[in-house]
CSV table of C-alpha atoms in Angstrom, one decimal:
chain,number,residue,atom,x,y,z
A,6,MET,CA,133.4,127.4,157.2
A,7,ILE,CA,136.5,129.3,156.5
A,8,ARG,CA,138.2,126.3,155.2
A,9,HIS,CA,135.5,125.9,152.4
A,10,LEU,CA,135.8,129.5,150.5
A,11,PHE,CA,138.3,128.3,147.9
A,12,PRO,CA,136.2,126.2,146.3
A,13,LEU,CA,133.3,128.7,146.8
A,14,LEU,CA,135.6,131.1,144.9
A,15,ILE,CA,136.1,128.9,141.8
A,16,PHE,CA,132.5,128.7,141.5
A,17,LEU,CA,131.8,132.3,141.8
A,18,THR,CA,134.7,132.8,139.6
A,19,ILE,CA,133.0,130.7,136.8
A,20,SER,CA,129.9,132.5,137.2
A,21,ARG,CA,131.6,135.6,136.7
A,22,LEU,CA,130.6,137.8,140.0
A,23,ALA,CA,134.1,139.1,140.9
A,24,ASP,CA,136.2,141.9,142.0
A,25,ALA,CA,139.1,143.8,140.0
A,26,ALA,CA,141.5,145.7,141.4
A,27,GLY,CA,141.9,149.3,141.3
A,28,PRO,CA,139.5,151.9,141.2
A,29,PRO,CA,136.0,151.8,139.9
A,30,THR,CA,135.5,151.9,135.9
A,31,SER,CA,131.5,152.8,135.9
A,32,ASP,CA,132.0,155.2,133.0
A,33,ASP,CA,134.2,153.4,130.9
A,34,ASN,CA,132.2,153.0,127.8
A,35,GLY,CA,129.0,151.2,129.6
A,36,ASN,CA,131.2,147.9,130.7
A,37,SER,CA,129.9,146.2,133.7
A,38,VAL,CA,132.6,143.1,133.9
A,39,ASP,CA,136.3,143.8,134.9
A,40,PHE,CA,139.3,141.4,134.5
A,41,SER,CA,142.5,142.2,136.0
A,42,VAL,CA,145.9,140.3,136.6
A,43,ARG,CA,147.4,141.7,140.2
A,44,LEU,CA,150.8,141.5,141.9
A,45,ALA,CA,151.3,142.7,145.3
A,46,LEU,CA,154.1,143.0,147.9
A,47,ALA,CA,152.8,143.6,151.5
A,48,LYS,CA,154.4,143.5,155.2
A,49,THR,CA,152.1,143.5,158.3
A,50,SER,CA,152.6,143.2,162.0
A,51,LEU,CA,151.1,140.0,163.6
A,52,ASP,CA,150.3,140.2,167.1
A,53,TYR,CA,151.0,136.9,169.0
A,54,GLY,CA,149.9,138.3,172.3
A,55,SER,CA,153.7,137.8,173.6
A,56,GLN,CA,155.0,139.9,170.7
A,57,ASP,CA,154.4,141.4,167.0
A,58,ILE,CA,155.9,139.2,164.5
A,59,ASP,CA,157.0,141.3,160.8
A,60,THR,CA,155.2,139.0,158.3
A,61,ASN,CA,156.0,139.7,154.3
A,62,ILE,CA,153.2,138.2,151.9
A,63,ARG,CA,153.3,138.2,148.3
A,64,TRP,CA,150.0,137.7,146.3
A,65,LEU,CA,150.0,136.9,142.6
A,66,GLY,CA,146.3,136.6,141.4
A,67,LEU,CA,143.1,137.1,139.0
A,68,SER,CA,140.2,139.2,139.6
A,69,LEU,CA,137.1,140.0,138.3
A,70,ARG,CA,134.1,142.5,138.8
A,71,GLU,CA,130.7,142.9,137.7
A,72,LYS,CA,128.4,145.5,138.0
A,73,VAL,CA,125.1,144.4,138.9
A,74,SER,CA,122.9,147.6,139.4
A,75,LYS,CA,123.4,151.5,138.7
A,76,HIS,CA,125.2,151.7,142.2
A,77,VAL,CA,126.1,148.6,143.4
A,78,THR,CA,129.3,146.3,141.9
A,79,LEU,CA,130.1,142.5,143.1
A,80,GLY,CA,133.3,141.1,143.1
A,81,MET,CA,136.1,138.7,144.1
A,82,TYR,CA,139.6,138.0,144.0
A,83,GLY,CA,141.9,134.7,144.4
A,84,GLY,CA,145.2,133.0,143.7
A,85,TYR,CA,148.7,132.2,145.1
A,86,ALA,CA,150.3,133.4,148.6
A,87,TYR,CA,153.6,133.5,149.8
A,88,VAL,CA,154.5,134.2,153.4
A,89,THR,CA,158.1,134.7,155.0
A,90,GLN,CA,158.2,136.0,158.9
A,91,THR,CA,161.1,137.3,160.9
A,92,ASP,CA,161.6,136.7,165.0
A,93,ASN,CA,159.3,133.7,164.7
A,94,PRO,CA,161.6,130.6,165.5
A,95,VAL,CA,159.1,128.1,164.0
A,96,THR,CA,158.7,129.7,160.6
A,97,GLN,CA,162.5,131.4,160.5
A,98,GLY,CA,164.2,131.0,157.4
A,99,ILE,CA,161.3,129.1,155.4
A,100,GLU,CA,158.9,130.6,152.7
A,101,LEU,CA,155.1,129.4,153.3
A,102,ASN,CA,152.9,129.4,150.4
A,103,GLY,CA,149.4,128.5,149.5
A,104,TYR,CA,146.1,130.6,148.3
A,105,HIS,CA,144.3,134.1,148.9
A,106,ALA,CA,140.3,134.2,148.2
A,107,GLY,CA,138.5,137.4,148.7
A,108,PHE,CA,134.8,138.9,148.4
A,109,THR,CA,134.3,142.7,147.9
A,110,LEU,CA,131.0,144.8,147.2
A,111,LEU,CA,131.6,148.4,146.0
A,112,GLY,CA,128.7,151.1,146.0
A,113,PHE,CA,128.8,154.6,144.4
A,114,LEU,CA,127.9,157.4,146.7
A,115,TYR,CA,128.4,160.4,143.8
A,116,THR,CA,129.7,159.8,140.1
A,117,SER,CA,130.2,162.3,137.3
A,118,GLN,CA,132.7,162.9,134.4
A,119,ARG,CA,135.3,164.1,136.7
A,120,ALA,CA,134.8,162.4,140.3
A,121,THR,CA,133.7,159.5,141.7
A,122,LEU,CA,132.9,159.0,145.6
A,123,TYR,CA,132.6,155.4,146.4
A,124,TYR,CA,132.6,152.8,149.5
A,125,THR,CA,133.9,148.9,149.7
A,126,LEU,CA,133.2,146.2,152.1
A,127,ASP,CA,135.9,143.3,152.1
A,128,TYR,CA,136.5,140.1,153.2
A,129,ALA,CA,139.4,137.9,152.7
A,130,TYR,CA,140.9,134.5,153.5
A,131,GLN,CA,144.6,133.1,153.1
A,132,LYS,CA,146.1,129.8,153.8
A,133,VAL,CA,149.9,128.9,153.3
A,134,ASP,CA,151.8,126.1,154.9
A,135,HIS,CA,155.4,124.9,154.6
A,136,LYS,CA,155.8,120.6,155.5
A,137,GLY,CA,159.7,119.9,156.0
A,138,ALA,CA,161.2,116.4,157.3
A,139,THR,CA,160.5,117.3,161.0
A,140,GLN,CA,158.2,120.1,161.0
A,141,THR,CA,155.0,121.1,159.3
A,142,VAL,CA,153.5,124.8,159.6
A,143,VAL,CA,150.0,126.1,158.6
A,144,ILE,CA,149.1,129.7,159.0
A,145,ASP,CA,145.8,130.9,158.1
A,146,TRP,CA,143.5,134.2,158.6
A,147,PHE,CA,141.1,136.2,157.2
A,148,ASP,CA,140.8,140.2,157.2
A,149,SER,CA,137.5,142.1,156.8
A,150,ARG,CA,137.9,145.9,155.8
A,151,ALA,CA,135.6,148.9,155.0
A,152,GLU,CA,136.6,151.7,153.1
A,153,ILE,CA,135.7,155.0,151.2
A,154,GLY,CA,137.2,156.2,148.4
A,155,GLY,CA,137.5,159.0,145.9
A,156,LEU,CA,138.5,159.1,142.4
A,157,VAL,CA,139.4,162.1,140.1
A,158,ALA,CA,140.4,162.3,136.7
A,159,LEU,CA,143.3,164.3,136.2
A,160,THR,CA,142.9,163.8,132.2
A,161,GLY,CA,141.2,161.9,129.7
A,162,GLN,CA,143.4,158.8,130.5
A,163,VAL,CA,144.8,159.7,134.1
A,164,ARG,CA,143.0,158.9,137.1
A,165,LEU,CA,143.9,159.8,140.9
A,166,TYR,CA,142.1,157.8,143.6
A,167,GLY,CA,142.7,157.4,147.7
A,168,GLY,CA,141.0,156.8,150.6
A,169,GLY,CA,141.0,155.2,153.9
A,170,GLY,CA,139.0,152.8,156.5
A,171,TYR,CA,138.9,150.4,159.0
A,172,GLY,CA,139.8,146.9,159.0
A,173,TYR,CA,140.0,143.9,161.4
A,174,LEU,CA,142.6,140.5,160.9
A,175,ASP,CA,142.5,137.2,163.1
A,176,GLY,CA,144.5,134.1,162.5
A,177,GLU,CA,145.8,130.8,164.0
A,178,GLU,CA,149.4,129.0,163.6
A,179,ARG,CA,149.4,125.1,163.7
A,180,ASP,CA,152.5,123.6,164.3
A,181,SER,CA,153.2,119.6,164.3
A,182,GLY,CA,156.3,117.8,164.2
A,183,THR,CA,159.8,118.9,166.4
A,184,VAL,CA,157.2,121.6,167.8
A,185,ASN,CA,153.8,121.1,168.4
A,186,SER,CA,151.6,123.9,169.4
A,187,THR,CA,148.6,126.2,168.1
A,188,LYS,CA,148.8,130.1,168.2
A,189,ASN,CA,146.2,132.7,167.7
A,190,PHE,CA,147.1,136.2,166.7
A,191,LYS,CA,145.7,139.3,165.2
A,192,GLY,CA,146.5,142.2,163.0
A,193,ALA,CA,148.3,144.8,164.9
A,194,GLU,CA,147.0,147.6,163.1
A,195,ARG,CA,143.1,148.7,162.1
A,196,VAL,CA,143.3,151.5,160.5
A,197,VAL,CA,143.4,151.6,156.7
A,198,GLY,CA,145.1,154.3,154.0
A,199,PHE,CA,145.5,154.2,150.4
A,200,ILE,CA,146.3,155.9,147.4
A,201,GLY,CA,146.7,155.0,143.4
A,202,LEU,CA,147.0,156.0,139.9
A,203,ASP,CA,145.2,154.5,137.3
A,204,LEU,CA,146.2,155.0,133.6
A,205,LYS,CA,144.1,153.9,130.6
A,206,THR,CA,145.7,152.4,127.9
A,207,ASP,CA,142.8,152.1,125.1
A,208,PRO,CA,138.8,152.1,125.5
A,209,SER,CA,138.8,149.1,127.7
A,210,GLY,CA,142.2,148.7,129.3
A,211,HIS,CA,143.9,149.9,132.2
A,212,VAL,CA,147.2,149.7,134.0
A,213,GLY,CA,147.7,151.0,137.7
A,214,ILE,CA,149.7,151.1,140.7
A,215,GLU,CA,148.4,151.1,144.3
A,216,ALA,CA,150.4,151.9,147.6
A,217,ARG,CA,148.4,151.2,151.3
A,218,ALA,CA,149.7,151.9,154.8
A,219,GLY,CA,148.1,151.1,158.4
A,220,MET,CA,146.6,147.7,158.5
A,221,ALA,CA,149.6,146.6,156.0
A,222,ARG,CA,152.0,148.4,154.2
A,223,ARG,CA,151.4,147.0,150.6
A,224,VAL,CA,152.3,148.1,146.9
A,225,GLU,CA,150.3,146.4,144.2
A,226,ILE,CA,150.8,146.4,140.4
A,227,TYR,CA,147.5,145.8,138.2
A,228,PHE,CA,146.4,145.1,134.9
A,229,LYS,CA,142.8,145.3,133.9
A,230,ARG,CA,140.5,145.0,130.8
A,231,SER,CA,136.8,145.7,130.8
A,232,TYR,CA,133.8,144.1,129.1
């Protein structure tokens, strides 16, 4: 079932039910749809059972978000994914590439002109591979997260946000060729923490940067516009 998520992502993106980067923009001129371009660099530790493997991830993608009611926003995101690993003999020295796709539900717990308290439920899937002359490697995983965040308007154009939560990552590595094996792994960390800065560039435009720790150490830059 997981392998059918990418076609479903394409279908839902066309229908405009999707997730944007950064904090919610519920107070932005009554706009209900956000569109974002996002670039993320992350490093996480994957527990293969016998050892933890440091894994570097790059995401380049698009995201959308649509507010469907006063208190709920639905979303998704997707794009390219690139992965490298250290201390894994099968993937040493190669870059695996593929795609990522995710779904988000965002709910508002409290809103005012200066502050917002919100929660998110997020599910993401990623698949990357590398096909060489003698060896093929396929790695895919899903991770789910539940988070609570707070947003404070420092000025009319600058907003600071942050929060934390809990997540779980589970995946599989399949090797064929010179080495034939199937390995299961999971995320070595489950706690999530994040902080970010969002700058309003015009009545409907935003640019921001977000840093994460715990489940994955990640830095993300996004460019967003509301409609």
